[in-house]
Amino acid sequence: MRNPISLLIGSLLLSGSAFTQDRVPDDLKMSTFSGPEITPSPAALCVAPTGEVFVGVDMNGSLGKGPGKGQIIRLVDSDNDGDADVHTLFSETDGVRGLLSLGDKLWVLHTTYHADTGKASGMDLVVYTDSNWDGIADSPPRTLIKGICAEENIAGRGTDHSTNGIRMGIDGWIYIAVGDFGFHNAKGTDGIEMTLLGGGIVRVRPDGSEMELYTKGLRNIYDVAIDPFMNIFTRGNTNDGGGWNVRFIHQIQSANYGYPSLFLNFSHEILPALEDVGGGSGVGAIFLSEPSWPNAYNNQALMADWGNNEVYIHRLTPDGASFTQSEERFIRVSQVTDLDVDASGRMYISAWDGATFRGSDQKGYVTRVVPKNWIYEPFHSLAGASEEKLLAALASPSSTVRLASQYEMLANGNAKKLSKGLKLAIRNKSLSTEARIAALFTYAQLEGPSAIPTLVKAAKDPSIAEWALRAATDRASWARTSNIDITPFVEALENGSARQKAVAAVSLGRIGNPDAAATLLKTPFEFPEEKIATLPENTPILSRTGRIAKIEGDLTGYQEMHLNGHYYGKGKRSDRIHWVNPKLHLSNGDTLDLLDLDWKSTNDEHGPIKKVHDLTELIEGFSKKPKETLEKSIQAPLASTISYDLPKNAVSFSAFVTVQDGTATEFVRSEFSVTPYAYDPEVAKNPHSDPDSDRILPHLSFQALVSIQAEDTILSALGGPSSDLAHWALRYIHSEKAVEGALAHLKSVKEPAERKKTLTTLARLYQQEAPYDGSWWWTTRPDTRGPYYKPVKWSASERIYDALLAAWDETPKKEDRDFITRVSDKHRLRIEKFGTFIVEEEEIVTNLDLAKILSKKGAIATTPLEDVILSLEKIKGKPAKGKELFVSQGCAACHTVDSSQKAIGPFMGQIGAIMQPHQIAEAILRPNATISQGFQTSVITTKEGVPHVGFVTGRNSEQVTMRDMTGNVTKVDANKISKEEHLPGSMMPPGLANALSLEEFASLVAYLAAMK
């Protein structure tokens, strides 16, 4: 989990309330259900339909390590007063990240450890049984999936990008949110093994069988929200690997969302998110569908964000086979981690509340939220219920009740009686669509493959056709072996609604019948036009400080511009690039200074992006100054992108570019690029984070073609009306037949555009992804070049190599050879004869190289917080040096280590006795997570409308005493106060330590840690 929030120094001096008051809308009410004395550091929770709350306590947090620091606590509110009055230790289980309760079972996703070394060995999905429902697990759990998190990553770092939440859909699958650690050779109960490079969603049957991949190409997701129609939503990190924004995604079965290898350079091959919602850290998720909740909040995707201390509503509007969305704040909770709801409508939310990266036994709580007009109606277990009662419950307007009913039907029901009732429910148009969908999937699970004819027949009803087709092919083992007639699926693909077409494409891929390939290939698709804004041929490569080059680029017809800083060779991400005198030139002859425009977005993961108005020092270092006057610049890290929306009349861009703090062995290519979309606000879309329903069906048809592997049909389509889709599919089929067919097509094709597509297809097939063994993948800074993370050659590579060289030799035209060079660059072929337009290093260094930046000034500003925390384990700080820094960095202006001195902020004289070094570090670097009691930033407004801002240091019946950040004291008469509020943040500004090196920062932390 990415954790971009931290604590104010001294935030744990008192176990007071969160830095921001928890908040719910006026028509809801919130109560504290349990505190840190029972549920400290709650990483995950779930609620049984009957209301018992299970909380995963994790004293390791996201970066801590070691066994024996986790528990599952069961909480019961027997009198429904909003406070847990009974709690039991359900089990001693480490690193809980996912919980699911149905019947007498509790499914748990958790970290495992080697008994001999105490090091993490991965993560398992297990199931506990509590047959007498006494709140204590009957026996050790049964393992359902072994090793569903890469061992090396979780052992070396912690759980912050591990495998996380679990949730069951009405289709009976358990969906697992896999973070970008991925996993190697995870094994289910039926012997199925799977490997996943990066993040995605994996699903498995409740008994641990039939494990399969649902979606892939995700950065770091923590949970899934599943609606009654089997739409799945996640909130996770951006997929470019360069920042920590949050993406809200509609997860469509079989789709690839691009992380990390396709996102930047092959974006037409992925599905976009519904929105990039800015900074944060997505955690728990639920789709709320409970009749006891107000319509304003019900039937909505609720997504928790740890970094923003907020549960958001993502309001969805149907758009073809997907949605558009609008995000709004809903419930504010201090570092929220998870949420769930029971069948009576009681919602429970867990709060990390400043428990830091390694957990705290002093922080964390669970809160309950219900509507104000809500009346408690208990939901009793359906165990032993009659078939009539179970069928009635399956028609409930509550999604929780429907799932509980389905579980009991499949576990204990009379199959013969239930099958008849379920078939009636499927046909009963007086029932809600949600109830009929529940009946479809329950019937499919109850009857097995014999249910397929009934399900296919049900697909003739347009109101449920989408889900009937899906249910008929929902189990891969059935779809591939049951000789399913593909006719209804083909008809739906050709003539159905957008959603029916999408399901039909996925289903045909799961059936695997080659006869479906011809219909799939009819899906309209054209490769997007790839307009490349190139630099003038004489633009030099910048090789070290003191060199400067002028660049120009055509903007005609573009809506967005990106200034990209790249580093190659032995370049360091901390080096800086200057865009000097950057200007936009307009069609009317005017120019716009780029420093006068606001950028649309920036990637500042490796340091701040600044507008610099004094270039004196920079210009003095130039080995050869240009004749033009150099006035100002935009300064950015080499690994950066700055994006601008362009005025409609922009025709060109010009700037000088230079590198600061470079070395003689460093090679940097300045690059100017634009989005490959013509300027038309009505149709132009960001290829990564704007919903684009038109891309869905081609993407799913392509995935189905790859799954079917119908090489003959795909090859026969090359050069015809479906050539683009055929090429796309062929690029993912590494088979001898595919390569021989592509080589034969290259020899016969004469049309230039088709020839280029074929050369590109062969370039993609020249290499393939190396088999992942779990040892070489993960980093916070992934290699995003693509199309493979670790490309390796295979048996057909030599033949493809010969064909590409022959194509080069056959054409003397510079334009054609330039195309081959660009294809070679993009696919990282490294074929010497083709040359290159870029200076590319053999391997991008993506992990933190502590030795190189140990003493580098400003490293704190450019190093991710988690890496700073981890570096403290390896650096021995010098308290004497830290004492000097405490004064020189301005800490002493607000804090004191002498109790006899007056301080503005929290007292530091005993901070080391209360906080661990990593907690102190987090408090300094991110001062907004939890504020010490008495140090909340208050705003007191008088009846005259005058606001006073500061800390409340005294209060009695007559007056309130406040102190601001300058130390000034203000006394406000109590009878003149009209309103008092707490601001959601610290008065301590962030970035006070940004100028320090890691060594210096470690010394400052060591000094404070010695204050005991």
Short mmCIF file of N, CA and C in Angstrom, two decimals, residues 915-1006:
data_model
loop_
_atom_site.label_atom_id
_atom_site.label_comp_id
_atom_site.label_asym_id
_atom_site.label_seq_id
_atom_site.Cartn_x
_atom_site.Cartn_y
_atom_site.Cartn_z
N MET A 915 8.26 7.20 20.61
CA MET A 915 8.22 6.88 19.18
C MET A 915 9.48 6.17 18.74
N GLN A 916 9.33 5.22 17.84
CA GLN A 916 10.45 4.54 17.21
C GLN A 916 11.06 5.45 16.14
N PRO A 917 12.32 5.20 15.74
CA PRO A 917 12.94 6.05 14.72
C PRO A 917 12.12 6.19 13.45
N HIS A 918 11.52 5.08 13.00
CA HIS A 918 10.75 5.18 11.76
C HIS A 918 9.52 6.05 11.94
N GLN A 919 8.95 6.07 13.17
CA GLN A 919 7.80 6.93 13.42
C GLN A 919 8.21 8.40 13.44
N ILE A 920 9.37 8.67 14.01
CA ILE A 920 9.88 10.04 14.02
C ILE A 920 10.14 10.51 12.60
N ALA A 921 10.75 9.64 11.79
CA ALA A 921 11.03 10.01 10.40
C ALA A 921 9.75 10.31 9.64
N GLU A 922 8.77 9.47 9.81
CA GLU A 922 7.49 9.68 9.13
C GLU A 922 6.85 10.98 9.57
N ALA A 923 6.97 11.30 10.85
CA ALA A 923 6.37 12.51 11.39
C ALA A 923 6.99 13.76 10.79
N ILE A 924 8.29 13.74 10.56
CA ILE A 924 8.98 14.89 10.00
C ILE A 924 8.62 15.07 8.52
N LEU A 925 8.59 13.97 7.79
CA LEU A 925 8.46 14.07 6.35
C LEU A 925 7.03 14.30 5.88
N ARG A 926 6.07 13.81 6.62
CA ARG A 926 4.68 13.98 6.21
C ARG A 926 3.87 14.43 7.43
N PRO A 927 3.74 15.72 7.64
CA PRO A 927 3.20 16.22 8.90
C PRO A 927 1.68 16.29 8.98
N ASN A 928 0.97 15.44 8.24
CA ASN A 928 -0.47 15.62 8.21
C ASN A 928 -1.30 14.39 8.55
N ALA A 929 -0.69 13.35 9.12
CA ALA A 929 -1.49 12.14 9.32
C ALA A 929 -2.23 12.12 10.65
N THR A 930 -1.54 12.37 11.73
CA THR A 930 -2.19 12.39 13.03
C THR A 930 -1.57 13.49 13.86
N ILE A 931 -2.37 14.30 14.46
CA ILE A 931 -1.89 15.43 15.23
C ILE A 931 -2.06 15.13 16.71
N SER A 932 -1.08 15.49 17.51
CA SER A 932 -1.18 15.29 18.94
C SER A 932 -2.39 16.01 19.51
N GLN A 933 -3.02 15.37 20.46
CA GLN A 933 -4.12 16.03 21.14
C GLN A 933 -3.64 17.35 21.74
N GLY A 934 -4.38 18.41 21.49
CA GLY A 934 -3.98 19.73 21.94
C GLY A 934 -3.21 20.50 20.90
N PHE A 935 -2.86 19.83 19.79
CA PHE A 935 -2.13 20.53 18.74
C PHE A 935 -2.87 20.49 17.40
N GLN A 936 -4.19 20.24 17.45
CA GLN A 936 -4.97 20.40 16.24
C GLN A 936 -4.97 21.88 15.84
N THR A 937 -4.99 22.12 14.57
CA THR A 937 -5.11 23.50 14.09
C THR A 937 -6.58 23.89 14.17
N SER A 938 -6.88 24.83 15.01
CA SER A 938 -8.26 25.25 15.23
C SER A 938 -8.53 26.59 14.56
N VAL A 939 -9.75 26.76 14.12
CA VAL A 939 -10.22 28.05 13.62
C VAL A 939 -11.42 28.45 14.47
N ILE A 940 -11.25 29.51 15.23
CA ILE A 940 -12.34 30.04 16.06
C ILE A 940 -12.81 31.34 15.43
N THR A 941 -14.09 31.37 15.08
CA THR A 941 -14.68 32.54 14.44
C THR A 941 -15.59 33.26 15.42
N THR A 942 -15.39 34.55 15.54
CA THR A 942 -16.22 35.34 16.46
C THR A 942 -17.55 35.68 15.79
N LYS A 943 -18.46 36.17 16.59
CA LYS A 943 -19.76 36.56 16.07
C LYS A 943 -19.66 37.72 15.09
N GLU A 944 -18.56 38.47 15.17
CA GLU A 944 -18.33 39.55 14.20
C GLU A 944 -17.73 39.03 12.90
N GLY A 945 -17.46 37.71 12.83
CA GLY A 945 -16.91 37.12 11.62
C GLY A 945 -15.41 37.13 11.55
N VAL A 946 -14.73 37.43 12.66
CA VAL A 946 -13.27 37.47 12.67
C VAL A 946 -12.72 36.07 13.00
N PRO A 947 -11.88 35.48 12.12
CA PRO A 947 -11.32 34.15 12.39
C PRO A 947 -9.99 34.25 13.15
N HIS A 948 -9.75 33.30 14.05
CA HIS A 948 -8.47 33.18 14.74
C HIS A 948 -7.98 31.75 14.51
N VAL A 949 -6.72 31.63 14.04
CA VAL A 949 -6.17 30.32 13.68
C VAL A 949 -4.98 30.01 14.59
N GLY A 950 -4.94 28.79 15.13
CA GLY A 950 -3.81 28.37 15.96
C GLY A 950 -4.14 27.17 16.81
N PHE A 951 -3.32 26.91 17.85
CA PHE A 951 -3.56 25.83 18.80
C PHE A 951 -4.34 26.40 19.99
N VAL A 952 -5.31 25.65 20.46
CA VAL A 952 -6.01 26.04 21.69
C VAL A 952 -5.17 25.54 22.87
N THR A 953 -4.64 26.46 23.65
CA THR A 953 -3.76 26.09 24.76
C THR A 953 -4.43 26.25 26.11
N GLY A 954 -5.59 26.84 26.14
CA GLY A 954 -6.29 27.00 27.41
C GLY A 954 -7.76 27.27 27.17
N ARG A 955 -8.59 26.84 28.09
CA ARG A 955 -10.02 27.02 27.90
C ARG A 955 -10.70 27.02 29.26
N ASN A 956 -11.58 27.97 29.50
CA ASN A 956 -12.45 27.96 30.67
C ASN A 956 -13.80 28.54 30.27
N SER A 957 -14.65 28.75 31.22
CA SER A 957 -16.00 29.21 30.91
C SER A 957 -16.02 30.63 30.36
N GLU A 958 -14.93 31.37 30.56
CA GLU A 958 -14.93 32.77 30.17
C GLU A 958 -14.18 33.04 28.87
N GLN A 959 -13.12 32.26 28.60
CA GLN A 959 -12.34 32.57 27.41
C GLN A 959 -11.57 31.35 26.91
N VAL A 960 -11.13 31.46 25.65
CA VAL A 960 -10.29 30.44 25.01
C VAL A 960 -8.96 31.10 24.66
N THR A 961 -7.87 30.44 25.03
CA THR A 961 -6.53 30.95 24.74
C THR A 961 -5.94 30.17 23.57
N MET A 962 -5.39 30.90 22.59
CA MET A 962 -4.82 30.29 21.39
C MET A 962 -3.40 30.79 21.16
N ARG A 963 -2.57 29.94 20.53
CA ARG A 963 -1.23 30.33 20.16
C ARG A 963 -0.99 29.98 18.70
N ASP A 964 -0.49 30.94 17.90
CA ASP A 964 -0.26 30.67 16.49
C ASP A 964 1.17 30.20 16.25
N MET A 965 1.53 29.99 14.99
CA MET A 965 2.84 29.43 14.67
C MET A 965 3.99 30.38 14.96
N THR A 966 3.69 31.66 15.15
CA THR A 966 4.75 32.61 15.49
C THR A 966 4.92 32.73 17.00
N GLY A 967 4.05 32.04 17.76
CA GLY A 967 4.13 32.10 19.20
C GLY A 967 3.22 33.14 19.82
N ASN A 968 2.55 33.93 19.01
CA ASN A 968 1.66 34.95 19.55
C ASN A 968 0.44 34.33 20.22
N VAL A 969 0.05 34.88 21.34
CA VAL A 969 -1.08 34.37 22.12
C VAL A 969 -2.28 35.29 21.93
N THR A 970 -3.42 34.68 21.67
CA THR A 970 -4.68 35.42 21.53
C THR A 970 -5.70 34.83 22.49
N LYS A 971 -6.44 35.71 23.17
CA LYS A 971 -7.51 35.27 24.06
C LYS A 971 -8.83 35.76 23.50
N VAL A 972 -9.77 34.80 23.34
CA VAL A 972 -11.07 35.12 22.75
C VAL A 972 -12.14 34.89 23.80
N ASP A 973 -13.01 35.89 24.02
CA ASP A 973 -14.09 35.75 24.97
C ASP A 973 -15.03 34.64 24.53
N ALA A 974 -15.36 33.76 25.45
CA ALA A 974 -16.20 32.60 25.12
C ALA A 974 -17.56 33.02 24.60
N ASN A 975 -18.12 34.09 25.16
CA ASN A 975 -19.46 34.49 24.74
C ASN A 975 -19.48 35.17 23.38
N LYS A 976 -18.28 35.43 22.79
CA LYS A 976 -18.21 36.06 21.48
C LYS A 976 -17.91 35.05 20.36
N ILE A 977 -17.78 33.77 20.73
CA ILE A 977 -17.45 32.74 19.75
C ILE A 977 -18.72 32.24 19.07
N SER A 978 -18.71 32.25 17.74
CA SER A 978 -19.86 31.73 17.01
C SER A 978 -19.60 30.32 16.47
N LYS A 979 -18.33 29.98 16.22
CA LYS A 979 -18.04 28.67 15.63
C LYS A 979 -16.60 28.28 15.91
N GLU A 980 -16.36 26.98 16.15
CA GLU A 980 -15.01 26.45 16.33
C GLU A 980 -14.86 25.19 15.49
N GLU A 981 -13.79 25.15 14.68
CA GLU A 981 -13.55 24.02 13.79
C GLU A 981 -12.10 23.57 13.91
N HIS A 982 -11.84 22.30 13.55
CA HIS A 982 -10.48 21.79 13.43
C HIS A 982 -10.15 21.63 11.96
N LEU A 983 -9.03 22.19 11.52
CA LEU A 983 -8.60 22.05 10.14
C LEU A 983 -8.00 20.67 9.90
N PRO A 984 -8.20 20.10 8.69
CA PRO A 984 -7.69 18.76 8.39
C PRO A 984 -6.24 18.76 8.00
N GLY A 985 -5.37 19.27 8.85
CA GLY A 985 -3.96 19.28 8.53
C GLY A 985 -3.13 19.88 9.64
N SER A 986 -1.82 19.83 9.44
CA SER A 986 -0.89 20.32 10.44
C SER A 986 -0.44 21.73 10.11
N MET A 987 -0.14 22.50 11.15
CA MET A 987 0.45 23.82 10.94
C MET A 987 1.93 23.71 10.61
N MET A 988 2.48 22.54 10.81
CA MET A 988 3.88 22.34 10.42
C MET A 988 3.93 22.11 8.91
N PRO A 989 4.65 22.93 8.16
CA PRO A 989 4.67 22.77 6.70
C PRO A 989 5.46 21.54 6.30
N PRO A 990 5.05 20.88 5.20
CA PRO A 990 5.85 19.76 4.70
C PRO A 990 7.11 20.26 4.02
N GLY A 991 8.07 19.37 3.83
CA GLY A 991 9.26 19.70 3.06
C GLY A 991 10.37 20.36 3.83
N LEU A 992 10.27 20.45 5.17
CA LEU A 992 11.32 21.13 5.93
C LEU A 992 12.65 20.39 5.87
N ALA A 993 12.61 19.09 5.59
CA ALA A 993 13.85 18.31 5.54
C ALA A 993 14.30 18.02 4.11
N ASN A 994 13.64 18.60 3.13
CA ASN A 994 13.91 18.24 1.74
C ASN A 994 15.34 18.50 1.30
N ALA A 995 16.02 19.46 1.90
CA ALA A 995 17.38 19.79 1.47
C ALA A 995 18.43 18.84 2.02
N LEU A 996 18.03 17.94 2.91
CA LEU A 996 19.00 17.08 3.58
C LEU A 996 19.37 15.87 2.74
N SER A 997 20.55 15.34 3.01
CA SER A 997 20.94 14.04 2.47
C SER A 997 20.36 12.96 3.38
N LEU A 998 20.42 11.72 2.93
CA LEU A 998 19.94 10.63 3.76
C LEU A 998 20.77 10.51 5.04
N GLU A 999 22.08 10.74 4.92
CA GLU A 999 22.96 10.69 6.10
C GLU A 999 22.54 11.74 7.12
N GLU A 1000 22.30 12.95 6.66
CA GLU A 1000 21.91 14.03 7.56
C GLU A 1000 20.56 13.75 8.21
N PHE A 1001 19.65 13.27 7.41
CA PHE A 1001 18.32 12.99 7.96
C PHE A 1001 18.40 11.88 9.02
N ALA A 1002 19.20 10.86 8.76
CA ALA A 1002 19.38 9.79 9.74
C ALA A 1002 19.96 10.33 11.04
N SER A 1003 20.83 11.33 10.94
CA SER A 1003 21.41 11.93 12.15
C SER A 1003 20.36 12.72 12.92
N LEU A 1004 19.50 13.45 12.21
CA LEU A 1004 18.43 14.19 12.88
C LEU A 1004 17.49 13.23 13.61
N VAL A 1005 17.16 12.14 12.96
CA VAL A 1005 16.28 11.14 13.58
C VAL A 1005 16.98 10.50 14.79
N ALA A 1006 18.26 10.21 14.66
CA ALA A 1006 19.01 9.60 15.77
C ALA A 1006 19.04 10.53 16.98
#
